[in-house]
Short mmCIF file of C-alpha atoms in Angstrom, two decimals:
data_model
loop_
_atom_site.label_atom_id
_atom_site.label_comp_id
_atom_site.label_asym_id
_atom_site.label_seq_id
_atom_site.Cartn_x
_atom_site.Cartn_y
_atom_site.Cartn_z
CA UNK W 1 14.12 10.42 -19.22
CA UNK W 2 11.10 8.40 -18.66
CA UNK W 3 10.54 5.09 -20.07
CA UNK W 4 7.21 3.89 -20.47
CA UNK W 5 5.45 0.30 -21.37
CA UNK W 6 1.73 0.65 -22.16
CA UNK W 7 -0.39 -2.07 -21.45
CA UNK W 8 -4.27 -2.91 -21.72
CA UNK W 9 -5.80 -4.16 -18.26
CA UNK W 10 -9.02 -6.07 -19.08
CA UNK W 11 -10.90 -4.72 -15.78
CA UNK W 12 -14.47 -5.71 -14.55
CA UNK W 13 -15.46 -2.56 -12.60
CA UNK W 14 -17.50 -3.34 -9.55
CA UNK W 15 -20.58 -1.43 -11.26
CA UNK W 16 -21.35 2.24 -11.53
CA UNK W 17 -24.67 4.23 -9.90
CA UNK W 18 -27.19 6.14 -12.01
CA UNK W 19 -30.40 7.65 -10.60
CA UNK W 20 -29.98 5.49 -7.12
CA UNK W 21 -29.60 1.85 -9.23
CA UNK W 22 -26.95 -0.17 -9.68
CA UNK W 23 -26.36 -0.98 -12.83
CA UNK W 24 -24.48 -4.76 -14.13
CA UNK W 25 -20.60 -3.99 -14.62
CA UNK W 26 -19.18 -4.21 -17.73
CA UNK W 27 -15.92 -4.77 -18.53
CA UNK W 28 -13.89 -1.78 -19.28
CA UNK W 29 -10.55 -0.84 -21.26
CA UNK W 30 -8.25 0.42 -18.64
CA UNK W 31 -5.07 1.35 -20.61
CA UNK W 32 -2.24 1.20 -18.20
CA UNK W 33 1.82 1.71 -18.03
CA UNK W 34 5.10 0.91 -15.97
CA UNK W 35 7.10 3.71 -15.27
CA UNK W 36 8.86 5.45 -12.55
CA UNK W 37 9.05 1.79 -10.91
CA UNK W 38 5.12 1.11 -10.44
CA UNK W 39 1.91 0.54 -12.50
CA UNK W 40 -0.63 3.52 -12.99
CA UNK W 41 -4.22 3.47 -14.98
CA UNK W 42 -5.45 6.08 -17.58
CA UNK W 43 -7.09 7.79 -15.10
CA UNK W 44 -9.79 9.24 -17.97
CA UNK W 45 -10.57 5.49 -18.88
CA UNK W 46 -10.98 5.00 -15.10
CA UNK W 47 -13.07 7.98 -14.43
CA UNK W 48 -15.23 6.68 -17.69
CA UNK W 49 -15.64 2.98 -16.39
CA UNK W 50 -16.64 4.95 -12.97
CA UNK W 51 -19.31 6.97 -14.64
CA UNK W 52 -17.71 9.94 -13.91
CA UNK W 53 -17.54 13.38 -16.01
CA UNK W 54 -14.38 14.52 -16.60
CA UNK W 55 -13.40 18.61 -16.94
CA UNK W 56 -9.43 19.37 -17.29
CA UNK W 57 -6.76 22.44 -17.46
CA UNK W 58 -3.22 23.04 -17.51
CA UNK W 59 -3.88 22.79 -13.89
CA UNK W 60 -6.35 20.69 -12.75
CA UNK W 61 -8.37 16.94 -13.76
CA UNK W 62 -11.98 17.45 -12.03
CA UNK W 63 -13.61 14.02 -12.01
CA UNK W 64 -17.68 14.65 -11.10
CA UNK W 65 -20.23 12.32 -10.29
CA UNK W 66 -23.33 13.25 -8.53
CA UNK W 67 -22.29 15.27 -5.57
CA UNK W 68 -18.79 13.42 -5.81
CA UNK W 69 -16.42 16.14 -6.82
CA UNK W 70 -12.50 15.09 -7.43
CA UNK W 71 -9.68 16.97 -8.37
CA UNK W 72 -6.14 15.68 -9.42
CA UNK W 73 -3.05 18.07 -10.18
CA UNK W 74 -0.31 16.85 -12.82
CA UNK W 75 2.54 15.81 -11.18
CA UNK W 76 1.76 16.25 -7.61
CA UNK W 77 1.12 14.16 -4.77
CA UNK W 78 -2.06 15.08 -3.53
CA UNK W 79 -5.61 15.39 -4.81
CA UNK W 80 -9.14 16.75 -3.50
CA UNK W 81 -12.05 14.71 -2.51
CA UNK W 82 -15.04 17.06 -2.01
CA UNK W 83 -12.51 20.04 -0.85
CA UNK W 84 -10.92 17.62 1.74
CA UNK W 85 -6.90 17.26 0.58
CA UNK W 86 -6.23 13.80 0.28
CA UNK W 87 -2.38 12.73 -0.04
CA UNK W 88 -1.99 10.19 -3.01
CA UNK W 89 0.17 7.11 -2.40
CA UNK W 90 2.06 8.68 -5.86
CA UNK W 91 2.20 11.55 -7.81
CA UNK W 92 -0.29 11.44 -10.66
CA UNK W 93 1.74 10.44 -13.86
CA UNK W 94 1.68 12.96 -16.86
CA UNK W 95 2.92 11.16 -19.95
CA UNK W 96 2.21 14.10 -22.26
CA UNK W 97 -1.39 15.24 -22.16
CA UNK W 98 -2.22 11.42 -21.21
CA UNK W 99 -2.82 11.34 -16.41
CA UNK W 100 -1.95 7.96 -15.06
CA UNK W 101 -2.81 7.22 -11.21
CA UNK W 102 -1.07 4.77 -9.25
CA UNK W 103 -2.55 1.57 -9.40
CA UNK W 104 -2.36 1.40 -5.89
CA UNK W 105 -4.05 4.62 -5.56
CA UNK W 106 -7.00 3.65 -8.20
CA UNK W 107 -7.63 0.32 -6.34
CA UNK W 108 -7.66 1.61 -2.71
CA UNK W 109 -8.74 5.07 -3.02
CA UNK W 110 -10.35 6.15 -6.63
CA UNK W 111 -12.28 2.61 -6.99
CA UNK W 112 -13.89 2.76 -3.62
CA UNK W 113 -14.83 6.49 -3.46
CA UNK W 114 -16.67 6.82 -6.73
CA UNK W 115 -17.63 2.86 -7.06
CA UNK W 116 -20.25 0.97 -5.35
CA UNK W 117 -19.40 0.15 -1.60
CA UNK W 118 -21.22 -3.46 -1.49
CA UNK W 119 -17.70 -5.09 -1.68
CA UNK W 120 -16.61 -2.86 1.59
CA UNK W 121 -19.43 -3.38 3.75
CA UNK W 122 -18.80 -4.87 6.72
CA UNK W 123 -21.20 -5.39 10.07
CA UNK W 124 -20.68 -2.01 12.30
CA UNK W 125 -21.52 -2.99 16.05
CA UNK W 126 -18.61 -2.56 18.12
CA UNK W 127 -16.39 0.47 18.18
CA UNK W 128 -13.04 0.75 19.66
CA UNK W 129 -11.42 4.31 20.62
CA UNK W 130 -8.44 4.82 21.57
CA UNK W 131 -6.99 7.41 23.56
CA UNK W 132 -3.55 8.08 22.46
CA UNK W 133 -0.54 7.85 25.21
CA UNK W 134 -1.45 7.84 28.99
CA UNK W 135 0.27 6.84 32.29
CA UNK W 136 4.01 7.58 32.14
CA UNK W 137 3.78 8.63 28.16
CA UNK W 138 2.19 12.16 28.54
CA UNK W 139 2.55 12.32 24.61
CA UNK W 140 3.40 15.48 23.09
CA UNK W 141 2.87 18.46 25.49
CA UNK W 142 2.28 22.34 24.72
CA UNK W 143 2.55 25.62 27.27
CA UNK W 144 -0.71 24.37 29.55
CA UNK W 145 -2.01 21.09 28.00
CA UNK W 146 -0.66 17.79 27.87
CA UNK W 147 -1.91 15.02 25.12
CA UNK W 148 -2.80 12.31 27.17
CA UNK W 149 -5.72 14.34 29.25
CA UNK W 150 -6.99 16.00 25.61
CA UNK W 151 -6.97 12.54 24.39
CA UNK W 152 -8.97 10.93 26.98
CA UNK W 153 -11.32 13.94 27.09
CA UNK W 154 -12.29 13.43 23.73
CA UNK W 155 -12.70 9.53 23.56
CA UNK W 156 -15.17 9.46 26.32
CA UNK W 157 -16.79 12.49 24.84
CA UNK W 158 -16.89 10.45 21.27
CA UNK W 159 -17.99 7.34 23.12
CA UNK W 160 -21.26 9.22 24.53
CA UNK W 161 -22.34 9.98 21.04
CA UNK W 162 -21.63 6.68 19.91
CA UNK W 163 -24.19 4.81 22.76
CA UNK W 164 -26.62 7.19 21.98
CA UNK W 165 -27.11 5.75 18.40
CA UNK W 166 -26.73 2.18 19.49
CA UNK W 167 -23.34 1.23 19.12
CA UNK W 168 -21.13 -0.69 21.69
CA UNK W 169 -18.30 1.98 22.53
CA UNK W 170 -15.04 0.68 24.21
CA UNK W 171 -12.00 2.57 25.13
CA UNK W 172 -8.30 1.02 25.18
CA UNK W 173 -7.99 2.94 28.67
CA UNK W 174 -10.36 4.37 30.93
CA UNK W 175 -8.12 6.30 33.26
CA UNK W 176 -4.61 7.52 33.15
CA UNK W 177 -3.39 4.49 32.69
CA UNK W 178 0.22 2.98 30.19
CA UNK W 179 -0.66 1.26 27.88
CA UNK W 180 1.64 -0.15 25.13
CA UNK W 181 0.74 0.43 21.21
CA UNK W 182 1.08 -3.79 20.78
CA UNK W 183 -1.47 -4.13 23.79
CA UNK W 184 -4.33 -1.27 22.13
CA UNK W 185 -4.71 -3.11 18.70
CA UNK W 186 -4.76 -6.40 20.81
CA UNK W 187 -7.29 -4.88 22.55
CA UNK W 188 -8.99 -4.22 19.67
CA UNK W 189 -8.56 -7.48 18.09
CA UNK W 190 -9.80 -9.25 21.76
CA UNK W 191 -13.14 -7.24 21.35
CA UNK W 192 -13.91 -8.09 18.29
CA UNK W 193 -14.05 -5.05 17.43
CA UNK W 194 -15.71 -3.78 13.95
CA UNK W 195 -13.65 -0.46 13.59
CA UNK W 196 -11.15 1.20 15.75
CA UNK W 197 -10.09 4.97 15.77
CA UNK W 198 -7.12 6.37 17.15
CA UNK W 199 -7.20 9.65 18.72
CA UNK W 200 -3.49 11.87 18.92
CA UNK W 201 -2.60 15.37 19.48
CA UNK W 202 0.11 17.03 17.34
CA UNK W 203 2.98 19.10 17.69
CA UNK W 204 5.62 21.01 15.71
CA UNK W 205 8.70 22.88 16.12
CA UNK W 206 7.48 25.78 14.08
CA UNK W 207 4.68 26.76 16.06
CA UNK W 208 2.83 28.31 13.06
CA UNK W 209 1.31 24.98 12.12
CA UNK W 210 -1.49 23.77 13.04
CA UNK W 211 -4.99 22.15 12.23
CA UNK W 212 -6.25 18.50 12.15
CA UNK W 213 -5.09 15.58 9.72
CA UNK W 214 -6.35 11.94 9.71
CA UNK W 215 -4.07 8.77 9.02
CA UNK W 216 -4.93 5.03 7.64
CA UNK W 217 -2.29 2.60 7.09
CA UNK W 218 -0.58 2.85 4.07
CA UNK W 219 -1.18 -0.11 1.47
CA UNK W 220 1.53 -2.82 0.86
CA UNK W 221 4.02 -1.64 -1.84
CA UNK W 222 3.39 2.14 -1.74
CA UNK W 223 5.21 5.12 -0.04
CA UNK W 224 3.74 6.67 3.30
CA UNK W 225 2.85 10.29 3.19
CA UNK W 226 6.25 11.51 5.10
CA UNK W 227 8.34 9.40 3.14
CA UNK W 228 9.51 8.91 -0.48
CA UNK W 229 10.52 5.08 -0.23
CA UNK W 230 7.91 2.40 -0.95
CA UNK W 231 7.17 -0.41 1.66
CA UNK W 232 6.46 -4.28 1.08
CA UNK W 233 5.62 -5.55 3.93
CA UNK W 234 1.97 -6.18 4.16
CA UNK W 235 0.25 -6.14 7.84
CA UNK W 236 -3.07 -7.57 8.55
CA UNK W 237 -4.41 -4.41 8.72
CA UNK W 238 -3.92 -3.79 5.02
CA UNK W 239 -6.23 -6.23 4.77
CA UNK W 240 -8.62 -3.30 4.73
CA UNK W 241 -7.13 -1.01 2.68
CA UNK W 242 -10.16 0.31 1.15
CA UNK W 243 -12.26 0.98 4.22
CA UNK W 244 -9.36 2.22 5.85
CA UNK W 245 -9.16 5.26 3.49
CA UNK W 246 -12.95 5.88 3.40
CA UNK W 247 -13.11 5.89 7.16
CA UNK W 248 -10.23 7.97 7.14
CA UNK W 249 -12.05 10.17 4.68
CA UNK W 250 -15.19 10.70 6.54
CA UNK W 251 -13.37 10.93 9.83
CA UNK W 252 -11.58 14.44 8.32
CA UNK W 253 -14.55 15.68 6.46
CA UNK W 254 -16.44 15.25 9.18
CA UNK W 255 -14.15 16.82 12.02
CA UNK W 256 -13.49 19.99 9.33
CA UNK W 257 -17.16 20.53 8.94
CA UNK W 258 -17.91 20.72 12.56
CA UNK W 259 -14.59 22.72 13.59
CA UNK W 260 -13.55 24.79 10.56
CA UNK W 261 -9.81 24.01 11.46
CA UNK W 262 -7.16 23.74 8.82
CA UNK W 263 -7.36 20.95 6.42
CA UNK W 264 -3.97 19.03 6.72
CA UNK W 265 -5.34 16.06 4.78
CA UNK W 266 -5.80 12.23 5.13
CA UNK W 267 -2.45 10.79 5.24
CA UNK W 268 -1.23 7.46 4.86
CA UNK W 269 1.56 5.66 7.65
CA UNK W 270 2.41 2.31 9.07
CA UNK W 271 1.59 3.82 12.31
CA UNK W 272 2.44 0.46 15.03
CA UNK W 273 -1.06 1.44 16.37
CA UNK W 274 -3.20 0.84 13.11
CA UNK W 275 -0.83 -2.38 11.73
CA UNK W 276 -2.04 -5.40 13.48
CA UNK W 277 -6.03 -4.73 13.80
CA UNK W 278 -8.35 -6.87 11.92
CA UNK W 279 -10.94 -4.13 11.15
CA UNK W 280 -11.15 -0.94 9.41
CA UNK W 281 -8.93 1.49 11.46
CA UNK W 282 -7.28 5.25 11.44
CA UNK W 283 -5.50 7.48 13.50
CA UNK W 284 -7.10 11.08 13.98
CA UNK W 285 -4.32 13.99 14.91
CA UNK W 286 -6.92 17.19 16.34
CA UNK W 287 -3.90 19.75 16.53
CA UNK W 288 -0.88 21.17 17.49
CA UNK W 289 -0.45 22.11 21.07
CA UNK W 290 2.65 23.88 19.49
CA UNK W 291 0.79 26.05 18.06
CA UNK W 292 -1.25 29.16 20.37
CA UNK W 293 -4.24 29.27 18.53
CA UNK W 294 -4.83 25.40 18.57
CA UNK W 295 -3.77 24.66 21.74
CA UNK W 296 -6.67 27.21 23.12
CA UNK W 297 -9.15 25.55 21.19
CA UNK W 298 -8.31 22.02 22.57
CA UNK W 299 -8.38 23.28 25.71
CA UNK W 300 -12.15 24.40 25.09
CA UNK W 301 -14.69 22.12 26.11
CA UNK W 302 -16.75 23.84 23.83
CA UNK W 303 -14.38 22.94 21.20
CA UNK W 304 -13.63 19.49 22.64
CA UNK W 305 -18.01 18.56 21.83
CA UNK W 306 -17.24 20.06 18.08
CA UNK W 307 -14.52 17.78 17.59
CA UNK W 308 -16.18 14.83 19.49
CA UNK W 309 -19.17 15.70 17.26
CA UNK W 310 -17.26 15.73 14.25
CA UNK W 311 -15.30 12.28 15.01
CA UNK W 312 -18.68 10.74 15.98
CA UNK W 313 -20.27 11.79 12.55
CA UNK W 314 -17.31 11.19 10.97
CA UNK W 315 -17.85 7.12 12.05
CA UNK W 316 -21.84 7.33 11.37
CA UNK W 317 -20.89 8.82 7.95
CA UNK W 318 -18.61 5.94 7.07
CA UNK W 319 -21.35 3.28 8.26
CA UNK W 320 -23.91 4.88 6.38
CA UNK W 321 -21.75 5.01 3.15
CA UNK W 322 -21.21 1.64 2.99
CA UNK W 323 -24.67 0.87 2.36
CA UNK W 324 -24.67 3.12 -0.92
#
């Protein structure tokens, strides 16, 4: 049985658009409760304080504002943001007809999607890619194509795109070359770099998966996607928590728009790779080499440019967001 404690949270909202303005935030009643161990929101007093409309079933919570279309499901774990799955840090709470969402999901996903971005904007001048494995780590490997070359591929690929709007583009490794996931994010770090993306290949024993999926670092206190058992430790990359999930976001829109591939989500993990940089960072995963179809397509270079396309605009998406 599930024992609840309902609270008020006196919240100041960061402000809500109409029409293109920004209008003064107001304080709004955010009723809240503990249960199942954590703190969750009302998520239709949060969706109201966000100026969003609010349809509902047995099924479904649609949240709409603008073009911004969300959709939560009672009891599960996973949500939609504009048709791209998006993996919750918690189930969304039911406590009778009444949805609660995980504070740590309202603050560092719900809040920064349908809120203004002026508290996430950051300076975007130096990008850092990194190509996953290399040297004597191959990475995961498939009938004719091994991660590390796929990786590389693509990051130079992405890079090209990158110069040609403006932006300083370094890679982690150039060549086929070890490299150690402490020494990438210090590489990073070194730079000064403004965001960093990770690039990885997947792989599965059951060889019927496939698609692409996107990670961030999950927040301090909450449960990565693969795992049921909340974390405390804070990194300094959580320092970003926010912008970590809205690059993340626009990294797998993006990539799904250009490729059509199958939408595994944006995930959350305390990857080693994404824990110690000091700017917004994810970790993109562009397939299975387990699986036939997917490991054609990567070895494509026709499908390589879709992907680099859709990483690329995935990163100029993000950037431009920020200014909304």
């Amino acid at each position: 049985m599930r024992h609840f404690r309902n609270t008020v949270l006196p919240l100041l909202l960061f402000g809500v658009f109409f029409g293109g303005a920004l209008l003064d935030a107001a304080p709004v009643r955010l009723r809240s409760i503990w249960a199942a161990g954590r703190r969750s929101v009302h998520l239709l007093d949060a969706a109201s304080g966000l100026g969003a409309t609010v349809s509902r079933s047995a099924a479904q919570i649609a949240l709409s504002r603008g073009k911004e279309r969300l959709v939560f499901y009672p009891d599960r774990r996973y949500a939609a943001f504009n048709s791209v799955r998006v993996n919750l840090c918690y189930p969304l709470l039911m406590q009778k007809t009444n949805p609660y969402l995980a504070k740590v999901d309202y603050d560092n996903l719900l809040v920064p999607f349908l809120g203004t971005r002026l508290p996430y904007k950051h300076k975007i001048g130096r990008i850092v890619i990194d190509p996953g494995h290399g040297g004597r780590d191959r990475g995961t490997a498939g009938q004719h194509l091994q991660e590390k070359t796929i990786t590389l591929n693509l990051a130079n690929r992405v890079a090209n795109i990158l110069r040609a709007y403006g932006y300083k583009v370094e890679l982690t490794r150039t060549r086929d070359a070890t490299l150690s996931l402490g020494a990438r994010s210090a590489y990073a770090n070194k730079r000064g770099a403004d965001l960093f993306v990770s690039i990885h290949v997947n792989s599965a024993a059951d060889r019927s998966v496939r698609g692409i999926e996107t990670f961030c670092l999950t927040p301090e206190g909450a449960a990565s996607s693969n795992s049921g058992k909340p974390v405390a430790s804070r990194y300094a990359g959580n320092a970003k928590n926010p912008n970590n999930f809205l690059l993340a976001y626009h990294l797998q829109r993006a990539m799904l728009l250009q490729t059509r591939a199958s939408d595994r989500g944006v995930k959350f993990a305390r990857f080693a790779v994404l824990r110690d940089i000091r700017c917004p960072g994810a970790l993109v995963e562009v397939g299975f080499v387990s699986n036939r179809s997917d490991e054609a397509n990567l070895g494509s270079a026709a499908y390589q440019d879709k992907l680099a396309r859709g990483i690329a605009a995935g990163i100029l998406n993000y950037h431009r967001s920020l200014s909304r």
